[in-house]
Coordinates of C-alpha atoms in Angstrom, one line a residue:
M1 CA -79.4 115.5 -65.3
T2 CA -79.7 112.4 -63.2
I3 CA -76.7 111.2 -61.2
D4 CA -75.3 107.8 -62.3
K5 CA -75.9 105.3 -59.4
G6 CA -73.0 103.2 -60.6
W7 CA -70.7 106.2 -60.1
L8 CA -72.0 106.8 -56.7
D9 CA -71.5 103.2 -55.7
E10 CA -68.0 103.3 -57.0
M11 CA -67.2 106.4 -54.9
E12 CA -68.7 104.6 -51.8
A13 CA -66.6 101.5 -52.5
R14 CA -63.4 103.6 -52.3
I15 CA -64.0 104.7 -48.7
P16 CA -61.8 103.1 -46.1
H17 CA -63.5 101.6 -43.0
G18 CA -62.5 99.9 -39.8
E19 CA -60.0 102.5 -38.5
A20 CA -59.9 106.0 -37.0
R21 CA -59.3 108.5 -39.7
T22 CA -58.8 112.2 -39.1
R23 CA -57.9 115.1 -41.3
F24 CA -56.4 118.5 -41.1
A25 CA -57.7 120.7 -43.9
P26 CA -56.1 124.1 -43.9
S27 CA -56.7 126.9 -46.5
P28 CA -53.5 128.1 -48.1
T29 CA -54.2 131.7 -47.2
G30 CA -51.1 132.5 -45.1
Y31 CA -49.2 131.4 -42.1
M32 CA -50.6 128.9 -39.5
H33 CA -51.9 130.7 -36.5
V34 CA -51.9 129.1 -33.0
G35 CA -55.6 128.0 -33.2
N36 CA -54.9 126.2 -36.5
L37 CA -51.8 124.6 -35.1
R38 CA -53.8 123.3 -32.1
T39 CA -56.5 121.9 -34.4
A40 CA -53.8 120.1 -36.5
L41 CA -52.1 118.8 -33.4
Y42 CA -55.3 117.4 -31.7
T43 CA -56.4 115.9 -35.0
W44 CA -53.0 114.2 -35.4
L45 CA -53.0 113.0 -31.8
I46 CA -56.4 111.4 -32.1
A47 CA -55.4 109.5 -35.1
R48 CA -52.1 108.3 -33.6
H49 CA -53.6 107.5 -30.2
N50 CA -56.1 105.3 -31.9
G51 CA -53.7 103.7 -34.3
G52 CA -55.5 105.3 -37.3
K53 CA -54.6 107.5 -40.3
F54 CA -54.0 111.2 -40.4
I55 CA -54.9 112.9 -43.7
L56 CA -53.7 116.3 -44.9
R57 CA -56.2 118.0 -47.3
I58 CA -55.8 121.4 -48.9
E59 CA -59.0 123.5 -49.0
D60 CA -58.3 126.0 -51.8
T61 CA -61.7 126.7 -53.0
D62 CA -61.6 130.3 -51.8
Q63 CA -59.5 131.4 -54.7
G64 CA -59.7 135.1 -53.9
R65 CA -57.7 134.6 -50.7
L66 CA -55.0 132.3 -51.8
V67 CA -51.4 133.2 -50.9
A68 CA -48.5 132.2 -53.1
D69 CA -46.3 129.4 -51.6
A70 CA -48.8 129.0 -48.7
V71 CA -49.0 125.3 -49.4
D72 CA -45.3 124.9 -49.1
V73 CA -45.5 126.8 -45.8
I74 CA -48.2 124.4 -44.6
Y75 CA -46.0 121.4 -45.5
A76 CA -42.9 122.9 -43.8
T77 CA -44.8 123.9 -40.6
M78 CA -46.4 120.5 -40.2
R79 CA -43.1 118.7 -40.7
R80 CA -41.2 121.0 -38.4
C81 CA -43.9 120.3 -35.7
G82 CA -43.6 116.5 -36.2
L83 CA -47.2 116.2 -37.6
T84 CA -46.5 113.6 -40.3
W85 CA -49.4 112.6 -42.5
D86 CA -50.4 109.2 -44.0
E87 CA -52.3 110.6 -47.0
G88 CA -52.2 113.9 -48.7
P89 CA -51.4 115.9 -51.9
D90 CA -47.7 115.0 -51.9
V91 CA -47.9 111.4 -50.8
G92 CA -51.2 110.3 -52.4
G93 CA -53.6 107.8 -50.9
P94 CA -56.7 105.7 -51.7
V95 CA -59.2 108.6 -51.7
G96 CA -57.4 111.4 -53.6
P97 CA -57.0 113.9 -54.9
Y98 CA -56.4 115.7 -51.7
I99 CA -56.7 119.3 -53.1
Q100 CA -60.2 120.6 -53.3
T101 CA -59.9 122.4 -56.6
E102 CA -58.8 119.0 -58.1
R103 CA -62.1 117.5 -56.9
R104 CA -64.4 120.2 -58.2
D105 CA -66.2 118.0 -60.7
L106 CA -67.6 115.7 -58.0
Y107 CA -69.1 118.5 -55.8
G108 CA -71.6 119.5 -58.5
K109 CA -72.7 115.9 -58.8
Y110 CA -73.4 115.5 -55.1
A111 CA -75.3 118.9 -55.1
Q112 CA -77.4 117.5 -58.0
L113 CA -78.1 114.4 -56.0
L114 CA -79.4 116.7 -53.2
I115 CA -81.6 118.5 -55.7
E116 CA -83.0 115.1 -56.9
K117 CA -83.7 114.3 -53.2
G118 CA -85.5 117.6 -52.7
C119 CA -82.9 118.7 -50.2
A120 CA -81.4 121.5 -52.3
Y121 CA -82.5 123.9 -55.0
R122 CA -81.1 126.3 -57.6
C123 CA -81.1 130.0 -56.8
F124 CA -81.0 132.5 -59.7
C125 CA -81.2 135.6 -57.5
T126 CA -78.9 138.4 -58.7
E127 CA -76.4 140.2 -56.4
E128 CA -78.6 143.3 -56.6
R129 CA -81.6 141.4 -55.3
L130 CA -79.6 139.8 -52.4
E131 CA -78.2 143.2 -51.5
E132 CA -81.7 144.7 -51.4
L133 CA -82.8 141.8 -49.2
H134 CA -80.0 142.5 -46.7
K135 CA -80.2 146.3 -46.9
D136 CA -82.1 146.7 -43.6
D137 CA -80.7 143.6 -41.9
P138 CA -77.3 142.3 -42.9
N139 CA -78.0 139.0 -41.1
A140 CA -81.3 138.4 -42.7
K141 CA -81.9 134.9 -44.0
Y142 CA -82.5 134.2 -47.7
D143 CA -86.2 134.5 -48.3
R144 CA -86.4 131.3 -50.5
H145 CA -87.6 133.3 -53.5
C146 CA -86.3 130.7 -55.9
L147 CA -87.6 127.7 -54.0
S148 CA -91.1 128.3 -55.6
L149 CA -89.8 128.3 -59.2
S150 CA -91.6 125.6 -61.3
P151 CA -89.5 123.1 -63.2
E152 CA -90.4 124.9 -66.4
E153 CA -89.2 128.2 -65.1
I154 CA -85.9 126.6 -63.9
Q155 CA -85.3 125.0 -67.3
A156 CA -86.0 128.3 -69.1
K157 CA -83.4 130.1 -66.9
L158 CA -80.9 127.3 -67.5
D159 CA -81.5 127.4 -71.2
A160 CA -81.0 131.2 -71.1
G161 CA -77.6 130.7 -69.4
E162 CA -78.6 132.6 -66.2
P163 CA -76.0 132.1 -63.5
Y164 CA -77.1 130.4 -60.3
V165 CA -76.0 128.9 -57.0
I166 CA -77.2 125.8 -55.3
R167 CA -78.7 126.2 -51.9
Q168 CA -79.4 123.7 -49.1
K169 CA -83.1 123.4 -48.3
I170 CA -83.4 123.5 -44.5
P171 CA -86.4 121.3 -43.4
E172 CA -88.9 122.3 -40.7
G173 CA -88.4 121.1 -37.1
S174 CA -85.2 120.9 -35.1
T175 CA -81.8 119.3 -35.4
T176 CA -79.9 117.7 -32.6
F177 CA -76.3 116.9 -32.9
H178 CA -73.8 115.4 -30.5
D179 CA -70.4 116.9 -29.8
A180 CA -67.7 114.9 -27.9
V181 CA -66.9 118.0 -25.8
Y182 CA -70.2 119.9 -25.5
G183 CA -72.6 117.0 -25.5
D184 CA -76.0 117.1 -27.2
I185 CA -77.1 120.4 -28.7
T186 CA -80.5 121.0 -30.3
V187 CA -81.2 123.9 -32.7
D188 CA -84.5 125.1 -34.1
N189 CA -84.2 124.8 -37.9
A190 CA -86.1 128.1 -38.3
E191 CA -82.8 129.7 -37.1
L192 CA -80.8 128.2 -40.0
D193 CA -80.3 129.8 -43.4
D194 CA -80.6 128.0 -46.7
Q195 CA -76.8 128.2 -47.1
I196 CA -75.1 128.1 -50.5
L197 CA -73.6 124.8 -51.4
I198 CA -72.3 125.5 -54.9
K199 CA -71.2 129.0 -55.9
S200 CA -72.0 130.5 -59.3
D201 CA -68.4 129.6 -60.5
G202 CA -69.1 125.9 -59.9
L203 CA -66.9 125.7 -56.9
P204 CA -68.3 124.4 -53.6
T205 CA -68.5 126.5 -50.4
Y206 CA -66.3 125.5 -47.5
N207 CA -69.3 124.0 -45.6
F208 CA -70.4 121.8 -48.4
A209 CA -67.0 120.6 -49.6
N210 CA -66.1 119.7 -46.0
V211 CA -69.0 117.3 -45.6
V212 CA -68.6 115.7 -49.0
D213 CA -64.8 115.3 -48.6
D214 CA -65.0 114.0 -45.0
H215 CA -67.5 111.3 -46.1
L216 CA -65.6 110.3 -49.2
M217 CA -62.3 110.1 -47.3
G218 CA -63.8 108.0 -44.5
I219 CA -63.2 110.7 -41.8
T220 CA -64.3 109.4 -38.4
H221 CA -63.4 112.3 -36.2
V222 CA -63.7 116.0 -37.1
V223 CA -61.8 118.5 -34.9
R224 CA -62.5 122.2 -35.3
G225 CA -62.9 125.4 -33.3
A226 CA -66.0 126.1 -31.2
E227 CA -66.9 128.9 -33.6
Y228 CA -68.1 126.2 -36.0
L229 CA -70.7 124.9 -33.5
S230 CA -73.3 127.1 -35.2
S231 CA -72.6 125.4 -38.5
A232 CA -72.8 121.8 -37.2
P233 CA -76.6 121.5 -37.6
K234 CA -76.3 122.3 -41.3
Y235 CA -73.6 119.6 -41.6
N236 CA -75.8 117.2 -39.8
L237 CA -78.7 117.9 -42.1
L238 CA -76.5 117.3 -45.1
Y239 CA -75.3 114.0 -43.7
E240 CA -78.9 113.0 -43.1
A241 CA -80.0 114.1 -46.5
F242 CA -77.3 111.9 -48.2
G243 CA -78.0 109.0 -45.8
W244 CA -74.4 109.1 -44.5
E245 CA -73.0 108.3 -41.1
V246 CA -72.2 111.5 -39.1
P247 CA -68.5 111.6 -37.8
T248 CA -67.6 112.3 -34.2
Y249 CA -67.6 116.1 -33.8
I250 CA -64.9 117.6 -31.5
H251 CA -65.3 121.3 -31.1
C252 CA -62.5 123.1 -29.2
A253 CA -63.0 126.2 -27.2
S254 CA -61.3 129.4 -28.4
V255 CA -57.7 130.2 -27.7
M256 CA -57.6 133.6 -25.9
F257 CA -54.6 135.9 -25.6
N258 CA -53.1 137.5 -22.6
D259 CA -52.2 140.7 -24.3
P260 CA -49.0 142.0 -22.5
A261 CA -49.5 145.4 -24.1
T262 CA -52.9 146.1 -22.6
G263 CA -53.1 143.6 -19.8
T264 CA -56.4 142.3 -21.3
V265 CA -57.6 138.9 -22.3
R266 CA -59.2 138.6 -25.7
K267 CA -59.7 136.1 -28.5
M268 CA -56.5 135.4 -30.3
S269 CA -56.6 136.9 -33.8
K270 CA -54.4 137.5 -36.8
R271 CA -56.0 140.9 -37.2
H272 CA -54.7 142.0 -33.9
G273 CA -51.2 141.0 -34.9
D274 CA -51.1 138.0 -32.5
P275 CA -48.2 135.6 -33.3
S276 CA -48.6 132.8 -35.8
Y277 CA -46.5 129.7 -35.5
Q278 CA -44.0 131.2 -38.0
D279 CA -43.8 134.4 -35.9
L280 CA -42.9 132.4 -32.8
V281 CA -40.2 130.6 -34.7
E282 CA -38.8 133.9 -35.9
Q283 CA -38.9 135.2 -32.4
G284 CA -36.6 132.4 -31.3
Y285 CA -39.0 129.7 -29.9
L286 CA -38.3 126.0 -30.5
S287 CA -41.0 124.1 -32.4
Q288 CA -41.0 121.4 -29.7
A289 CA -41.7 124.0 -27.0
V290 CA -44.5 125.6 -29.0
V291 CA -46.1 122.2 -29.8
N292 CA -45.9 121.1 -26.1
Y293 CA -47.4 124.4 -24.9
V294 CA -50.1 124.4 -27.5
A295 CA -51.1 120.9 -26.6
L296 CA -52.1 122.1 -23.1
L297 CA -54.2 125.0 -24.4
G298 CA -57.5 123.4 -23.9
W299 CA -56.5 119.8 -23.0
A300 CA -55.2 118.3 -19.8
P301 CA -53.9 114.8 -19.0
H302 CA -55.6 112.6 -16.5
G303 CA -54.6 110.1 -13.8
D304 CA -51.0 109.6 -12.7
I305 CA -49.8 112.3 -15.2
A306 CA -52.4 114.9 -14.4
E307 CA -49.7 117.3 -13.1
Q308 CA -47.2 116.6 -15.9
E309 CA -46.4 119.6 -18.1
F310 CA -43.6 118.5 -20.4
F311 CA -44.3 115.8 -23.0
T312 CA -42.4 114.2 -25.9
M313 CA -44.6 113.6 -28.9
D314 CA -44.7 109.9 -28.1
E315 CA -45.9 110.7 -24.6
L316 CA -48.6 113.0 -26.0
V317 CA -49.8 110.3 -28.3
R318 CA -50.1 107.8 -25.4
A319 CA -51.7 110.4 -23.1
F320 CA -54.1 112.2 -25.4
E321 CA -57.7 111.4 -24.9
I322 CA -60.7 113.4 -26.2
E323 CA -62.2 113.4 -22.7
G324 CA -59.4 115.7 -21.6
I325 CA -60.5 118.5 -23.9
S326 CA -62.0 121.4 -22.0
K327 CA -65.2 123.4 -22.8
S328 CA -63.6 126.5 -21.4
P329 CA -61.4 128.9 -23.4
S330 CA -57.7 128.7 -22.7
A331 CA -55.3 131.7 -22.5
F332 CA -52.2 131.9 -24.6
D333 CA -49.6 133.5 -22.3
M334 CA -46.2 134.6 -23.6
D335 CA -44.6 134.3 -20.2
K336 CA -45.8 130.7 -19.9
L337 CA -44.4 129.9 -23.4
N338 CA -41.1 131.5 -22.3
Y339 CA -41.1 129.1 -19.4
F340 CA -41.6 126.1 -21.7
N341 CA -39.1 127.3 -24.2
A342 CA -36.4 128.0 -21.6
A343 CA -36.8 124.4 -20.3
Y344 CA -36.5 123.0 -23.8
L345 CA -33.4 125.1 -24.5
R346 CA -31.8 123.8 -21.3
N347 CA -32.6 120.2 -22.3
L348 CA -30.8 120.4 -25.6
T349 CA -27.4 118.8 -25.8
P350 CA -24.6 121.4 -26.1
E351 CA -24.2 120.4 -29.8
E352 CA -27.9 120.8 -30.5
F353 CA -28.0 124.2 -28.7
A354 CA -24.9 125.4 -30.6
R355 CA -26.6 124.5 -33.9
E356 CA -29.8 126.4 -32.9
A357 CA -27.9 129.4 -31.5
Q358 CA -25.4 129.8 -34.3
P359 CA -27.5 131.9 -36.7
W360 CA -28.6 134.1 -33.8
I361 CA -25.1 134.6 -32.5
R362 CA -23.9 135.6 -36.0
Q363 CA -26.4 138.4 -36.2
T364 CA -24.1 140.4 -34.0
V365 CA -20.9 138.4 -33.9
K366 CA -19.7 138.8 -37.4
N367 CA -16.0 138.1 -36.7
P368 CA -15.3 134.6 -37.9
A369 CA -12.4 134.3 -35.5
Y370 CA -14.9 134.0 -32.6
D371 CA -16.0 130.4 -32.0
T372 CA -19.8 130.3 -32.0
A373 CA -19.9 127.0 -30.2
A374 CA -17.8 128.5 -27.3
I375 CA -20.2 131.5 -27.2
A376 CA -23.2 129.2 -27.3
A377 CA -21.9 127.3 -24.2
L378 CA -22.2 130.6 -22.3
L379 CA -25.8 131.1 -23.4
Q380 CA -27.6 127.9 -22.9
A381 CA -28.5 128.4 -19.3
R382 CA -29.0 132.2 -19.7
C383 CA -31.8 132.7 -22.3
E384 CA -35.5 132.0 -22.5
K385 CA -35.6 132.2 -26.3
L386 CA -33.1 132.3 -29.1
S387 CA -33.9 135.9 -30.0
D388 CA -32.4 136.9 -26.6
I389 CA -29.0 136.0 -28.0
P390 CA -27.9 138.8 -30.3
E391 CA -28.1 141.6 -27.7
K392 CA -26.4 139.4 -25.1
V393 CA -23.2 138.8 -27.2
D394 CA -22.9 142.0 -29.4
F395 CA -19.9 143.1 -27.2
F396 CA -17.7 140.4 -28.8
D397 CA -17.5 142.2 -32.2
A398 CA -17.4 145.7 -30.8
L399 CA -16.7 147.0 -27.3
P400 CA -19.6 149.3 -26.2
D401 CA -18.8 152.9 -25.2
Y402 CA -19.5 152.1 -21.6
D403 CA -19.6 154.3 -18.5
V404 CA -16.8 154.0 -15.9
E405 CA -19.5 153.7 -13.2
L406 CA -19.8 150.1 -14.3
F407 CA -16.5 149.4 -12.5
T408 CA -18.1 150.3 -9.2
N409 CA -19.8 147.3 -7.6
K410 CA -20.6 147.1 -3.9
K411 CA -20.9 143.3 -3.8
S412 CA -17.5 142.8 -5.4
K413 CA -16.1 145.7 -3.3
T414 CA -14.9 147.6 -6.3
N415 CA -14.8 151.3 -7.3
G416 CA -12.9 153.2 -9.9
E417 CA -9.7 153.3 -7.8
V418 CA -9.8 149.6 -6.9
S419 CA -10.7 148.6 -10.4
L420 CA -7.8 150.5 -11.9
E421 CA -5.3 148.8 -9.6
M422 CA -6.8 145.4 -10.4
L423 CA -6.5 146.0 -14.1
K424 CA -2.9 147.1 -13.7
Q425 CA -2.1 143.9 -11.9
A426 CA -4.0 141.7 -14.2
Y427 CA -2.5 143.0 -17.4
P428 CA 1.0 141.6 -17.0
V429 CA -0.3 138.3 -15.7
L430 CA -2.5 137.8 -18.7
E431 CA 0.2 139.1 -21.1
G432 CA 2.7 136.6 -19.7
L433 CA 0.5 133.5 -20.3
G434 CA 2.1 131.2 -22.8
C435 CA -1.1 129.2 -23.3
W436 CA -4.3 131.1 -23.8
S437 CA -6.7 128.4 -22.4
Q438 CA -9.6 128.7 -20.0
D439 CA -7.6 126.9 -17.3
A440 CA -4.6 129.0 -17.8
I441 CA -6.6 132.3 -17.6
H442 CA -8.5 131.0 -14.6
D443 CA -5.4 129.9 -12.7
G444 CA -3.5 133.1 -13.5
L445 CA -6.3 135.4 -12.3
V446 CA -7.2 133.3 -9.2
G447 CA -3.5 133.1 -8.3
L448 CA -3.2 136.8 -8.7
A449 CA -6.2 137.4 -6.4
E450 CA -4.6 135.2 -3.8
T451 CA -1.3 137.1 -4.1
L452 CA -3.1 140.4 -3.7
S453 CA -5.2 139.0 -0.8
V454 CA -8.4 140.1 -2.4
K455 CA -11.6 138.1 -3.2
N456 CA -11.8 136.6 -6.7
A457 CA -14.8 138.9 -7.4
T458 CA -12.8 142.0 -6.7
L459 CA -10.4 141.1 -9.5
M460 CA -12.8 139.4 -11.9
W461 CA -15.4 142.2 -11.9
P462 CA -13.2 144.9 -13.4
V463 CA -11.6 142.5 -15.8
R464 CA -15.0 141.4 -17.1
I465 CA -16.2 145.0 -17.4
A466 CA -13.1 146.0 -19.3
A467 CA -13.5 143.0 -21.6
A468 CA -17.2 143.3 -22.3
G469 CA -18.3 146.8 -21.4
K470 CA -21.5 145.5 -19.9
A471 CA -22.8 144.9 -16.4
V472 CA -24.6 141.7 -17.3
T473 CA -22.9 139.2 -19.6
P474 CA -23.3 135.5 -20.4
G475 CA -20.2 133.9 -18.8
G476 CA -17.7 135.5 -16.5
A477 CA -14.3 137.2 -17.1
V478 CA -12.4 134.0 -17.7
E479 CA -14.7 132.6 -20.4
I480 CA -15.1 136.0 -22.1
C481 CA -11.3 136.6 -22.2
R482 CA -10.7 133.1 -23.6
I483 CA -13.1 133.7 -26.5
L484 CA -11.9 137.2 -27.2
G485 CA -8.3 136.0 -27.5
K486 CA -5.2 137.3 -25.9
D487 CA -4.5 140.4 -28.1
E488 CA -8.1 141.7 -28.0
T489 CA -8.4 141.0 -24.2
L490 CA -5.2 143.0 -23.5
R491 CA -6.3 145.8 -25.8
R492 CA -9.6 146.1 -24.0
I493 CA -8.0 146.0 -20.5
K494 CA -5.7 148.8 -21.6
L495 CA -8.7 150.8 -22.8
G496 CA -10.3 150.2 -19.4
M497 CA -7.2 151.5 -17.6
E498 CA -7.2 154.6 -19.8
K499 CA -10.9 155.2 -18.9
L500 CA -10.2 155.0 -15.2
Q501 CA -7.1 157.2 -15.1

């Protein structure tokens, strides 16, 4: 079979030129881990910084590892992180389709073209033979057994219906490729294996499909993890075999993980249970905080903004330059992420924070009579992540069975006896309030403290302990009593007096 030159010319004519074009090409095999999110973010930023196009491509050729609904998760994650795409499976574009399995017919044609050029060959070796080859050395290269087959032998095997793969024929010599981060790298071709391009089921391998799709989609910049540096020479050889222009390679150093459980630093890995983006959201982190922090995992701004930590997406687009990407691994640190997330939570408007906090509040505050917006107002300055909330506010629904020792506080000058007296004095004052507002509660209690000639804290401490049953609460006695309501506040103060008697 000879490839139709007219078809090849037609495919070339579709390729957009004259603009930066980047792509994020995830496999729908589960949630997006932090390294993938960083790759997507850097790829998006390069396109936006250069006024180009960002393409989303789904690489689903590894059919054995596909996860149901994973494509929807990819879409939702990208949108939630603000990584909008110009072309993709759901929006179309000039070089679709954008799902690899929908492009499967063209990969075989390009592999056939490589066979015609003498840069690839059919391999009919059985699994048993390959297992025997690797028995003593699992990393042994393929021995090129099928490279010596004559045209007649190949045709006979094809006529007999023998299954085969198509392998890349690695030439002699060396390959030098350029990476925007690591510079020029030269590899002895003798170290490279004749990798499989087309599997026996007709689907391409990841490495081959990437090269073909990147060319046909006009991709100018390819961002990927440094673990793919070893594959770059093979990519280069494929580009050269086809006579195609090589895109700009941008390999990013690994994201390491400061493991709080062991105190060690290791490569971030899903196998170790390290958090994915979805995990972080479920743990109460804001997408904006995660994206901001991830942007700085291996990239740093230059010039006047070299010390800047917090960026809006527009600011990142303006600031992001490839030259700022580091060769050194970066460490993902949960404490640092907490710092970013706390700052983002503080920066929300009260209304925005209330919306974010509402489902977390309702995990432990089930009583619809309690105003979640009022509770949220107590929390905004007092939590690093939204998942801190449920434990902080569980006392609203149910007063804990607390120890009377909580009433003793040296700083507030209270003990059991003083606290009992304060509650006895506070009860009638609160009971007599005609308006149960924050101002009325505040003025009533402050006025009582003045009448009793005690510091405000001496009165407020036992009232808050009786109302919440906790030593540490979001908000003070006045705010908590106002949210609890008059009847519940008086009931809890009475219980506090009973504990102290």
